[in-house]
Amino acid sequence: MLDQADPEMDLRALVEESEDFTVDTRVYTSPAIFDAEMRRIFLRTWVYVGHESEIPNPGDFRTSAVGRVPVIVTRDQTGAFHVLVNTCRHRGTVVCREERGNARFFQCPYHNWLYRNDGRLVQIPDSSGYPEGWAGRIGGLLEAPRIAVLYGMIFANFSQAGPSFDEYLGPLRRYVEYWFGHSPTGRVQVLAPFRASYPGNWKLQVENSTDGWHARYVHESALRTMHHFGTRSPAVGWPGATRAFPSGHGVLERPRDDLPPEVQPQFESFRSLLAETYGAEHAEAMFVRRQITLFPSFHLMEFKFRVIQPVAVDQTVIYEFPVRLEGVPDDVNAAILHRITREISISSGGPVSSFVNADDVEAFARVQSGLADSPVERIYFSRGLHREVIAPDGERTGESSDELPQRSIYREWRRLMHE
């Protein structure tokens, strides 16, 4: 427990905002703080656990996680979604090991307790060993008390208290609508994920997903490589904007001026389709390239979902799910997938990672190593602090190289960790 590990620690002082915005380096290196994050953040706010296209039929399921809590996301026989803790109520065994499938029941492999796909306990072998009615008192698999679905994305919250999903989303909703508006129906199909891992804290990737400043430096060699193979370099200057929102969310916006020549015709027809669907002005607003963080661990990237999975204070797994847009021509979806996979390096039978991700995870590893036993006590997120523009609804706007989204992350981190 955090308080037992360091009873003198002032959680609010870990993030300070005055003339500068600084974060205590222990938030990246302390196992006690990491354990507290898993309880105070992941179990008390809205966390992405899956998409309805992954479980389209009654009985379908996929396994996922909320922080370090294993869960099963199911669609029961009535079509309703459930987010169940993947832990048997008897002796704590993980009930389901499969990543996905279809099942009316889940059976614990240890003592064969049987649960329906809505979580209800339906059978205990040789139940005569218990008093009558005992199983009813125990109940079934624990279930997230609150679930929300937006554009097919399924979010779970294990706390009855706190903001509703609409309150959690707040003014970010408009930008999420822009992102899903790339489909005329607002629907996407989530494809099989790419997976990568790195020896560093989970927040390093969360910060980086809306960091508009690092690309021209960290990804210099990758950009040269992509240019050599005929792919234009992504926009790495300072055009665009950053946005930050209550609840820790953030957006990085940049012009979509980095299309490989071989897919430009398809994307121009795509732009025309959006204009026909929404009108020219709205379509241009949608066609901006956006990377969106939904705190704590989910990102809407360029035609893909990114999910950050904390493992330990210095171990993190990243899942990236390309999406197929419903209602657009096949050649446009093929061009989108080409855009994503063109930057992908695949080792035979091994993990999948991109040139860009390889650069990022190397940077994360260096940060983690640099802070491990360092006398450096605080790091800075002050870029653009003096020029933030704050709207009445709480949305903050800055330049594309500003550390505005990162400050939003840590404002919400401080609130949840302190409460």
Coordinates of C-alpha atoms in Angstrom, one line a residue:
M1 CA 0.0 0.0 0.0
L2 CA 1.2 3.5 -0.8
D3 CA 0.5 5.0 2.6
Q4 CA 2.3 2.1 4.3
A5 CA 5.3 2.4 2.0
D6 CA 5.8 6.1 2.6
P7 CA 3.4 7.7 5.1
E8 CA 5.0 11.1 4.7
M9 CA 4.4 11.3 0.9
D10 CA 2.2 14.2 -0.1
L11 CA 0.4 12.9 -3.2
R12 CA -0.7 16.4 -4.4
A13 CA 2.9 17.6 -4.2
L14 CA 4.0 15.0 -6.8
V15 CA 2.5 17.3 -9.5
E16 CA 3.0 21.0 -9.0
E17 CA 1.8 23.9 -11.1
S18 CA 2.9 27.4 -10.6
E19 CA 5.5 29.3 -12.6
D20 CA 6.5 25.9 -14.0
F21 CA 4.6 22.6 -14.3
T22 CA 6.7 19.8 -12.8
V23 CA 6.2 16.1 -11.9
D24 CA 8.1 14.2 -9.2
T25 CA 10.2 11.5 -10.9
R26 CA 8.9 8.9 -8.4
V27 CA 5.7 8.7 -10.4
Y28 CA 7.7 6.7 -13.0
T29 CA 9.9 4.6 -10.6
S30 CA 8.0 3.9 -7.4
P31 CA 6.3 0.5 -7.2
A32 CA 4.1 1.8 -4.4
I33 CA 2.9 4.7 -6.5
F34 CA 2.3 2.2 -9.4
D35 CA 0.2 0.0 -7.2
A36 CA -1.8 3.0 -6.0
E37 CA -2.4 4.0 -9.6
M38 CA -3.9 0.6 -10.4
R39 CA -6.5 1.1 -7.6
R40 CA -7.1 4.8 -7.5
I41 CA -7.1 5.5 -11.2
F42 CA -7.9 2.4 -13.2
L43 CA -10.6 1.1 -10.8
R44 CA -12.2 4.5 -10.4
T45 CA -12.5 5.9 -13.9
W46 CA -13.7 4.9 -17.4
V47 CA -11.4 2.4 -19.1
Y48 CA -11.6 1.1 -22.7
V49 CA -12.0 -2.7 -22.7
G50 CA -13.0 -3.6 -26.3
H51 CA -15.1 -2.8 -29.3
E52 CA -18.5 -4.3 -30.3
S53 CA -17.2 -5.4 -33.7
E54 CA -14.9 -7.8 -31.8
I55 CA -17.9 -9.5 -30.2
P56 CA -20.6 -9.1 -32.8
N57 CA -22.8 -12.2 -32.0
P58 CA -24.5 -13.5 -28.8
G59 CA -22.1 -15.6 -26.9
D60 CA -19.0 -13.8 -28.2
F61 CA -16.3 -12.8 -25.8
R62 CA -12.8 -11.3 -25.7
T63 CA -10.5 -11.1 -22.7
S64 CA -9.1 -7.7 -21.7
A65 CA -7.8 -5.8 -18.6
V66 CA -8.6 -2.9 -16.5
G67 CA -5.3 -1.9 -15.2
R68 CA -3.9 -5.2 -13.9
V69 CA -7.4 -6.7 -13.3
P70 CA -8.1 -9.4 -16.0
V71 CA -11.6 -9.1 -17.4
I72 CA -13.9 -10.9 -19.9
V73 CA -16.0 -8.7 -22.2
T74 CA -19.0 -10.7 -23.2
R75 CA -22.2 -10.3 -25.3
D76 CA -24.8 -12.5 -23.6
Q77 CA -27.7 -14.3 -25.4
T78 CA -29.8 -11.1 -25.3
G79 CA -27.1 -9.1 -26.9
A80 CA -26.2 -7.1 -23.8
F81 CA -22.6 -6.4 -22.9
H82 CA -20.9 -7.5 -19.6
V83 CA -17.5 -6.8 -18.3
L84 CA -16.7 -9.6 -15.9
V85 CA -13.7 -10.0 -13.6
N86 CA -11.8 -13.1 -15.0
T87 CA -11.3 -14.6 -11.5
C88 CA -13.2 -17.5 -10.1
R89 CA -15.1 -16.7 -6.9
H90 CA -14.0 -20.0 -5.3
R91 CA -10.2 -19.8 -5.1
G92 CA -9.2 -17.0 -7.5
T93 CA -8.2 -18.9 -10.6
V94 CA -8.3 -17.2 -14.0
V95 CA -11.4 -18.7 -15.6
C96 CA -10.9 -17.9 -19.3
R97 CA -7.5 -18.1 -21.0
E98 CA -8.6 -17.7 -24.6
E99 CA -8.2 -14.2 -26.1
R100 CA -11.6 -14.5 -27.8
G101 CA -14.3 -16.9 -28.8
N102 CA -17.9 -17.8 -28.4
A103 CA -19.3 -19.5 -25.3
R104 CA -22.5 -19.8 -23.3
F105 CA -20.6 -20.8 -20.2
F106 CA -17.2 -20.3 -18.6
Q107 CA -15.8 -23.2 -16.5
C108 CA -13.1 -22.7 -14.0
P109 CA -10.3 -25.3 -14.7
Y110 CA -9.5 -25.8 -11.0
H111 CA -12.7 -27.1 -9.4
N112 CA -15.1 -26.8 -12.4
W113 CA -17.3 -24.0 -11.1
L114 CA -19.5 -23.1 -14.0
Y115 CA -20.6 -19.5 -14.9
R116 CA -22.9 -18.2 -17.6
N117 CA -21.6 -15.7 -20.0
D118 CA -23.5 -13.0 -18.1
G119 CA -21.4 -13.9 -15.0
R120 CA -24.0 -15.8 -13.1
L121 CA -22.8 -18.9 -11.1
V122 CA -24.9 -21.8 -12.3
Q123 CA -23.2 -25.0 -11.0
I124 CA -20.8 -26.2 -8.3
P125 CA -19.8 -29.8 -8.6
D126 CA -21.0 -31.9 -5.6
S127 CA -22.8 -28.9 -4.2
S128 CA -24.0 -31.1 -1.3
G129 CA -20.7 -30.1 0.4
Y130 CA -22.2 -26.7 1.1
P131 CA -25.3 -25.6 3.0
E132 CA -28.5 -25.1 0.9
G133 CA -28.5 -21.6 -0.7
W134 CA -24.7 -21.1 -0.1
A135 CA -23.9 -20.5 -3.8
G136 CA -26.6 -17.8 -4.0
R137 CA -24.9 -15.9 -1.2
I138 CA -21.5 -16.1 -3.0
G139 CA -22.8 -14.8 -6.3
G140 CA -21.2 -15.0 -9.8
L141 CA -18.2 -13.4 -11.4
L142 CA -17.7 -9.9 -10.2
E143 CA -19.0 -7.4 -12.8
A144 CA -18.2 -3.8 -13.6
P145 CA -21.2 -1.8 -12.3
R146 CA -21.0 0.8 -15.0
I147 CA -20.6 0.2 -18.7
A148 CA -20.8 2.8 -21.5
V149 CA -20.7 2.3 -25.3
L150 CA -19.8 5.1 -27.7
Y151 CA -19.3 4.4 -31.5
G152 CA -19.0 0.7 -30.6
M153 CA -16.2 1.4 -28.0
I154 CA -16.9 -0.3 -24.7
F155 CA -15.8 1.4 -21.5
A156 CA -16.0 0.0 -18.0
N157 CA -16.0 1.7 -14.6
F158 CA -15.6 -0.4 -11.4
S159 CA -16.7 2.5 -9.2
Q160 CA -20.3 3.5 -8.6
A161 CA -19.1 7.0 -7.7
G162 CA -17.6 9.6 -9.9
P163 CA -18.6 11.3 -13.1
S164 CA -21.0 9.7 -15.6
F165 CA -19.5 8.7 -18.9
D166 CA -20.9 11.8 -20.6
E167 CA -19.3 14.0 -17.9
Y168 CA -16.0 12.1 -18.2
L169 CA -16.0 12.7 -22.0
G170 CA -17.0 16.4 -21.7
P171 CA -16.1 18.7 -24.6
L172 CA -13.8 16.0 -26.1
R173 CA -16.9 14.4 -27.6
R174 CA -16.8 16.8 -30.6
Y175 CA -13.3 15.5 -31.5
V176 CA -14.3 11.9 -31.0
E177 CA -17.2 12.6 -33.4
Y178 CA -14.8 14.0 -35.9
W179 CA -12.7 10.9 -35.7
F180 CA -15.6 8.4 -36.2
G181 CA -17.1 10.7 -38.8
H182 CA -14.5 9.4 -41.3
S183 CA -17.1 6.6 -41.7
P184 CA -20.4 7.9 -43.2
T185 CA -22.2 5.6 -40.8
G186 CA -20.0 6.4 -37.8
R187 CA -19.0 2.7 -37.5
V188 CA -15.7 0.9 -37.7
Q189 CA -14.5 -2.7 -37.7
V190 CA -11.5 -3.3 -35.4
L191 CA -8.9 -5.6 -37.0
A192 CA -6.3 -7.8 -35.3
P193 CA -3.8 -5.9 -33.2
F194 CA -0.1 -5.3 -33.5
R195 CA 1.7 -5.7 -30.1
A196 CA 4.8 -4.2 -28.7
S197 CA 6.3 -3.9 -25.2
Y198 CA 8.9 -1.7 -23.5
P199 CA 10.8 -1.6 -20.2
G200 CA 9.3 1.6 -18.9
N201 CA 6.3 3.2 -17.1
W202 CA 2.9 3.2 -18.8
K203 CA 2.5 6.9 -18.6
L204 CA 5.5 7.5 -20.9
Q205 CA 3.5 6.1 -23.9
V206 CA 0.3 8.0 -22.7
E207 CA 2.3 11.3 -22.7
N208 CA 3.9 10.5 -26.0
S209 CA 0.8 9.8 -28.0
T210 CA -0.1 13.5 -28.1
D211 CA 3.4 14.8 -28.0
G212 CA 3.9 17.0 -31.1
W213 CA 7.5 18.0 -30.3
H214 CA 9.5 14.8 -30.4
A215 CA 8.9 13.5 -33.9
R216 CA 11.5 15.5 -35.9
Y217 CA 14.2 14.4 -33.4
V218 CA 13.3 10.9 -32.2
H219 CA 12.0 9.7 -35.6
E220 CA 14.6 11.3 -37.8
S221 CA 16.2 8.0 -39.0
A222 CA 12.8 6.3 -39.4
L223 CA 11.5 9.2 -41.5
R224 CA 14.6 8.9 -43.7
T225 CA 14.0 5.2 -44.1
M226 CA 10.3 5.7 -45.0
H227 CA 11.3 8.4 -47.5
H228 CA 13.8 6.0 -49.1
F229 CA 11.0 3.4 -49.6
G230 CA 8.7 5.9 -51.2
T231 CA 6.6 7.0 -48.2
R232 CA 6.6 10.7 -47.6
S233 CA 7.7 11.9 -44.1
P234 CA 4.9 12.7 -41.7
A235 CA 4.3 16.3 -40.8
V236 CA 7.0 17.0 -38.2
G237 CA 7.1 20.8 -38.1
W238 CA 5.0 22.9 -35.8
P239 CA 1.7 23.5 -37.8
G240 CA -1.5 22.3 -36.1
A241 CA -2.5 22.6 -32.4
T242 CA -2.8 20.8 -29.1
R243 CA -5.9 20.6 -27.0
A244 CA -6.5 19.6 -23.4
F245 CA -9.7 18.8 -21.6
P246 CA -11.0 18.1 -18.1
S247 CA -10.7 14.4 -17.1
G248 CA -7.2 14.2 -18.5
H249 CA -7.9 14.0 -22.2
G250 CA -5.9 15.6 -24.9
V251 CA -5.7 16.0 -28.7
L252 CA -2.8 16.6 -31.1
E253 CA -3.8 18.1 -34.5
R254 CA -1.7 18.3 -37.6
P255 CA -2.4 18.8 -41.3
R256 CA -2.8 15.5 -43.2
D257 CA -0.1 16.4 -45.7
D258 CA 2.0 13.3 -45.4
L259 CA 0.2 10.9 -47.8
P260 CA 2.3 8.4 -49.8
P261 CA 1.9 9.2 -53.5
E262 CA 0.5 5.7 -54.2
V263 CA -2.5 6.3 -52.0
Q264 CA -3.2 10.0 -52.7
P265 CA -5.9 9.3 -55.3
Q266 CA -7.9 7.1 -52.9
F267 CA -7.6 9.7 -50.1
E268 CA -8.7 12.5 -52.5
S269 CA -11.8 10.5 -53.3
F270 CA -12.2 9.9 -49.6
R271 CA -12.1 13.6 -49.0
S272 CA -14.8 14.1 -51.7
L273 CA -17.0 11.5 -50.0
L274 CA -16.7 13.3 -46.7
A275 CA -17.7 16.6 -48.3
E276 CA -20.7 15.0 -49.9
T277 CA -21.7 13.4 -46.6
Y278 CA -21.1 16.4 -44.2
G279 CA -20.5 19.5 -46.4
A280 CA -17.2 20.9 -47.4
E281 CA -16.4 23.0 -44.2
H282 CA -17.3 20.1 -41.8
A283 CA -15.4 17.6 -44.0
E284 CA -12.2 19.8 -43.9
A285 CA -12.4 20.0 -40.1
M286 CA -12.7 16.2 -40.0
F287 CA -9.9 15.6 -42.4
V288 CA -7.3 17.1 -40.0
R289 CA -5.0 14.4 -38.6
R290 CA -5.8 13.9 -34.9
Q291 CA -4.4 11.8 -32.2
I292 CA -6.7 11.7 -29.2
T293 CA -6.0 10.6 -25.7
L294 CA -8.9 9.3 -23.5
F295 CA -7.3 9.2 -20.1
P296 CA -6.0 7.0 -18.7
S297 CA -4.9 4.5 -21.3
F298 CA -6.8 4.7 -24.6
H299 CA -5.9 6.6 -27.8
L300 CA -7.6 7.2 -31.1
M301 CA -4.6 7.4 -33.5
E302 CA -4.5 7.7 -37.3
F303 CA -7.1 5.1 -38.3
K304 CA -6.2 2.8 -35.4
F305 CA -6.9 2.3 -31.7
R306 CA -4.0 2.3 -29.3
V307 CA -4.4 0.6 -25.9
I308 CA -1.8 0.9 -23.2
Q309 CA -1.6 -2.0 -20.8
P310 CA 0.4 -1.4 -17.5
V311 CA 2.3 -4.5 -16.4
A312 CA 4.6 -3.2 -13.7
V313 CA 6.1 0.1 -12.7
D314 CA 8.8 -0.4 -15.5
Q315 CA 7.0 -2.8 -17.9
T316 CA 4.2 -1.8 -20.4
V317 CA 2.5 -3.5 -23.4
I318 CA 1.1 -1.5 -26.3
Y319 CA -1.7 -2.9 -28.6
E320 CA -2.5 -1.1 -31.8
F321 CA -5.7 -2.1 -33.6
P322 CA -6.1 -0.9 -37.2
V323 CA -9.7 -0.2 -38.1
R324 CA -11.8 -0.6 -41.3
L325 CA -14.3 2.2 -42.0
E326 CA -17.9 1.2 -42.7
G327 CA -19.5 2.8 -45.7
V328 CA -16.4 3.8 -47.6
P329 CA -15.1 2.2 -50.8
D330 CA -12.8 -0.8 -50.5
D331 CA -10.0 0.9 -52.2
V332 CA -10.1 3.6 -49.5
N333 CA -9.9 1.1 -46.7
A334 CA -7.1 -0.7 -48.6
A335 CA -5.2 2.6 -48.8
I336 CA -5.7 3.3 -45.1
L337 CA -4.4 -0.2 -44.2
H338 CA -1.5 0.3 -46.6
R339 CA -0.7 3.6 -44.9
I340 CA -0.5 1.8 -41.5
T341 CA 1.3 -1.3 -42.6
R342 CA 3.8 0.5 -44.9
E343 CA 5.5 1.6 -41.7
I344 CA 5.3 -1.8 -40.1
S345 CA 8.3 -4.1 -39.8
I346 CA 7.3 -7.8 -39.3
S347 CA 9.7 -10.4 -38.1
S348 CA 8.8 -13.9 -39.1
G349 CA 6.6 -15.4 -36.4
G350 CA 7.6 -12.7 -34.0
P351 CA 6.2 -9.5 -32.5
V352 CA 5.0 -6.7 -34.8
S353 CA 6.3 -3.2 -34.3
S354 CA 6.8 -0.1 -36.5
F355 CA 9.9 1.9 -37.2
V356 CA 8.3 4.8 -35.4
N357 CA 7.3 2.6 -32.4
A358 CA 10.8 1.3 -32.2
D359 CA 12.2 4.8 -31.9
D360 CA 9.6 5.6 -29.2
V361 CA 10.1 2.6 -27.1
E362 CA 13.9 3.2 -27.2
A363 CA 13.2 6.7 -25.9
F364 CA 10.9 5.3 -23.1
A365 CA 13.6 2.8 -22.1
R366 CA 16.2 5.6 -21.8
V367 CA 13.8 7.7 -19.7
Q368 CA 13.2 4.8 -17.4
S369 CA 16.9 4.0 -17.1
G370 CA 17.8 7.6 -16.6
L371 CA 15.4 8.1 -13.8
A372 CA 15.9 4.8 -12.0
D373 CA 18.6 5.9 -9.5
S374 CA 19.0 9.5 -10.5
P375 CA 19.2 12.4 -8.1
V376 CA 16.9 14.3 -10.5
E377 CA 13.8 14.8 -8.4
R378 CA 11.4 16.6 -10.8
I379 CA 10.9 16.9 -14.6
Y380 CA 9.3 19.7 -16.6
F381 CA 6.1 19.9 -18.7
S382 CA 6.2 23.7 -19.0
R383 CA 6.4 24.2 -22.8
G384 CA 3.5 26.5 -23.8
L385 CA 2.3 27.0 -20.2
H386 CA 2.4 30.8 -20.6
R387 CA 0.2 30.7 -23.8
E388 CA -2.6 28.3 -22.9
V389 CA -6.0 29.6 -24.0
I390 CA -8.8 28.4 -21.8
A391 CA -12.4 28.2 -23.1
P392 CA -15.5 28.5 -20.8
D393 CA -16.1 24.7 -21.1
G394 CA -12.6 23.9 -19.8
E395 CA -11.0 23.2 -23.2
R396 CA -7.5 24.5 -23.4
T397 CA -5.7 25.2 -26.7
G398 CA -2.0 25.6 -27.5
E399 CA 0.5 25.2 -30.3
S400 CA 1.3 21.7 -31.7
S401 CA 4.6 21.5 -29.9
D402 CA 3.2 22.6 -26.5
E403 CA 3.1 20.1 -23.6
L404 CA -0.5 21.0 -23.1
P405 CA -2.0 17.4 -23.3
Q406 CA 0.7 16.1 -20.9
R407 CA -0.3 18.7 -18.3
S408 CA -3.9 17.6 -18.7
I409 CA -2.9 14.0 -18.0
Y410 CA -1.2 15.0 -14.7
R411 CA -3.9 17.3 -13.5
E412 CA -6.3 14.4 -13.6
W413 CA -3.7 12.0 -12.3
R414 CA -3.2 14.3 -9.3
R415 CA -7.0 14.6 -8.7
L416 CA -7.6 10.9 -8.7
M417 CA -4.5 9.9 -6.7
H418 CA -5.3 12.5 -4.0
E419 CA -9.0 11.8 -3.6

